[in-house]
Amino acid sequence: MDSRNNHLPPGVEIVASLPEATAGIPAGAEARTVRVTLAPGDPGAPPHRHPGPLFGYVTEGEILFELEGEAPRVLKAGDAVFEPGGDVIHYQGANNLSDARSQLVVTMFAAPGSPVLTVVGEEELAARQHLRVARP
């Protein structure tokens, strides 16, 4: 256990900390807790954006996660995830398992009334293709 957390009671653990994550929170934002449950093999939402940053945790299974400018990676139960929101495209958030569901819970910071996600069109995806990182 990290020595910075010695003051915490037994059973309480800080899984991840990103102090820089607050920079993208819009003024007057609300915090939204969102649970995403994906059936076996579910490809998830099409490429999209979120209105503000989100921080979350995979609670079950495995998520194939791809964010613009980053290589796709598999997040497993217990892994934390961060997205800056705004202009960055979230390409994939698929269930990496074909035989079990996967789930993550995120807290998103966004202006009240803004959509949880906005799908990105084919024309913009083509124009930003150069920002996508190939899978290793």
Coordinates of C-alpha atoms in Angstrom, one line a residue:
M1 CA 0.0 0.0 0.0
D2 CA 1.2 3.5 -0.8
S3 CA 2.5 5.2 2.4
R4 CA 0.5 8.4 1.5
N5 CA -2.6 6.3 2.4
N6 CA -1.5 5.1 5.8
H7 CA -4.2 7.4 7.4
L8 CA -7.0 5.5 5.8
P9 CA -9.0 2.9 7.8
P10 CA -8.7 -0.8 6.9
G11 CA -10.5 -1.7 3.7
V12 CA -10.3 1.8 2.2
E13 CA -8.0 2.1 -0.8
I14 CA -7.3 4.8 -3.3
V15 CA -7.2 3.1 -6.6
A16 CA -6.1 6.0 -8.8
S17 CA -5.5 9.7 -8.4
L18 CA -5.2 12.3 -11.3
P19 CA -4.8 15.8 -9.9
E20 CA -4.7 17.2 -13.4
A21 CA -8.1 15.8 -14.2
T22 CA -9.9 18.8 -12.8
A23 CA -8.6 21.2 -15.4
G24 CA -11.3 20.2 -17.9
I25 CA -14.3 20.5 -15.6
P26 CA -16.6 23.1 -17.1
A27 CA -17.7 26.0 -14.8
G28 CA -21.0 25.2 -13.1
A29 CA -20.7 21.5 -13.9
E30 CA -22.6 18.8 -12.3
A31 CA -21.2 15.4 -11.4
R32 CA -23.0 12.4 -13.0
T33 CA -22.3 8.8 -12.0
V34 CA -22.9 6.5 -15.0
R35 CA -22.9 2.7 -15.0
V36 CA -22.2 1.1 -18.4
T37 CA -23.1 -2.6 -18.6
L38 CA -22.1 -4.4 -21.8
A39 CA -23.5 -7.8 -22.8
P40 CA -21.0 -10.5 -24.0
G41 CA -19.3 -9.2 -27.2
D42 CA -21.1 -5.9 -27.2
P43 CA -19.1 -3.4 -29.3
G44 CA -20.3 -0.5 -27.1
A45 CA -21.3 3.0 -28.4
P46 CA -20.0 4.2 -31.8
P47 CA -17.1 6.8 -31.7
H48 CA -18.2 9.7 -29.6
R49 CA -17.2 12.6 -27.3
H50 CA -18.2 13.4 -23.7
P51 CA -18.9 17.0 -22.7
G52 CA -16.4 17.0 -19.8
P53 CA -13.9 14.8 -18.1
L54 CA -14.8 11.5 -16.6
F55 CA -13.0 9.2 -14.1
G56 CA -14.1 5.6 -13.5
Y57 CA -13.4 2.1 -12.6
V58 CA -14.0 -1.3 -14.3
T59 CA -16.2 -3.3 -11.9
E60 CA -16.6 -6.4 -13.9
G61 CA -15.1 -8.2 -16.9
E62 CA -12.8 -6.5 -19.5
I63 CA -13.3 -3.4 -21.6
L64 CA -11.5 -2.8 -24.9
F65 CA -10.8 0.9 -24.5
E66 CA -9.6 3.3 -27.2
L67 CA -9.2 7.0 -26.8
E68 CA -7.9 9.4 -29.5
G69 CA -4.1 9.7 -29.3
E70 CA -3.7 6.5 -27.3
A71 CA -3.3 2.9 -28.3
P72 CA -6.2 0.6 -27.7
R73 CA -5.9 -1.3 -24.4
V74 CA -7.8 -3.8 -22.4
L75 CA -9.0 -2.6 -19.0
K76 CA -9.8 -5.4 -16.5
A77 CA -11.9 -5.4 -13.4
G78 CA -10.1 -3.2 -10.9
D79 CA -8.5 -0.9 -13.5
A80 CA -9.2 2.8 -13.4
V81 CA -10.0 4.9 -16.5
F82 CA -9.8 8.7 -17.3
E83 CA -11.0 10.6 -20.3
P84 CA -10.5 14.4 -20.6
G85 CA -13.8 14.9 -22.5
G86 CA -14.3 17.9 -24.8
D87 CA -12.7 17.5 -28.2
V88 CA -11.1 14.1 -27.7
I89 CA -12.8 11.2 -29.5
H90 CA -13.6 8.0 -27.5
Y91 CA -13.3 5.3 -30.3
Q92 CA -14.0 2.1 -28.4
G93 CA -15.5 1.0 -25.1
A94 CA -16.4 -2.6 -26.1
N95 CA -16.8 -5.7 -24.0
N96 CA -13.6 -7.6 -24.6
L97 CA -15.3 -10.9 -23.5
S98 CA -17.5 -13.0 -25.7
D99 CA -18.8 -15.1 -22.8
A100 CA -19.5 -12.7 -20.0
R101 CA -20.8 -9.2 -19.4
S102 CA -18.5 -6.3 -18.5
Q103 CA -19.3 -3.2 -16.6
L104 CA -17.7 0.1 -15.6
V105 CA -18.8 2.9 -13.4
V106 CA -17.7 6.5 -14.2
T107 CA -18.3 9.9 -12.7
M108 CA -18.6 12.5 -15.4
F109 CA -18.4 16.3 -15.0
A110 CA -20.5 18.2 -17.4
A111 CA -22.7 21.3 -17.8
P112 CA -26.2 20.6 -16.6
G113 CA -28.4 19.4 -19.5
S114 CA -25.6 18.4 -21.8
P115 CA -25.7 15.0 -23.4
V116 CA -23.8 12.2 -21.9
L117 CA -22.2 11.5 -25.3
T118 CA -22.3 12.9 -28.8
V119 CA -21.7 10.5 -31.7
V120 CA -18.9 11.7 -34.2
G121 CA -19.8 11.6 -37.9
E122 CA -17.9 9.6 -40.6
E123 CA -16.5 12.8 -42.2
E124 CA -14.9 14.0 -39.0
L125 CA -13.6 10.5 -38.2
A126 CA -11.9 10.5 -41.6
A127 CA -10.4 14.0 -41.1
R128 CA -9.0 13.0 -37.7
Q129 CA -7.7 9.5 -38.7
H130 CA -4.1 10.8 -38.3
L131 CA -4.7 11.2 -34.6
R132 CA -5.6 7.6 -34.1
V133 CA -2.9 5.2 -32.7
A134 CA -2.6 1.7 -34.2
R135 CA -3.1 -1.2 -31.9
P136 CA 0.3 -2.6 -30.8

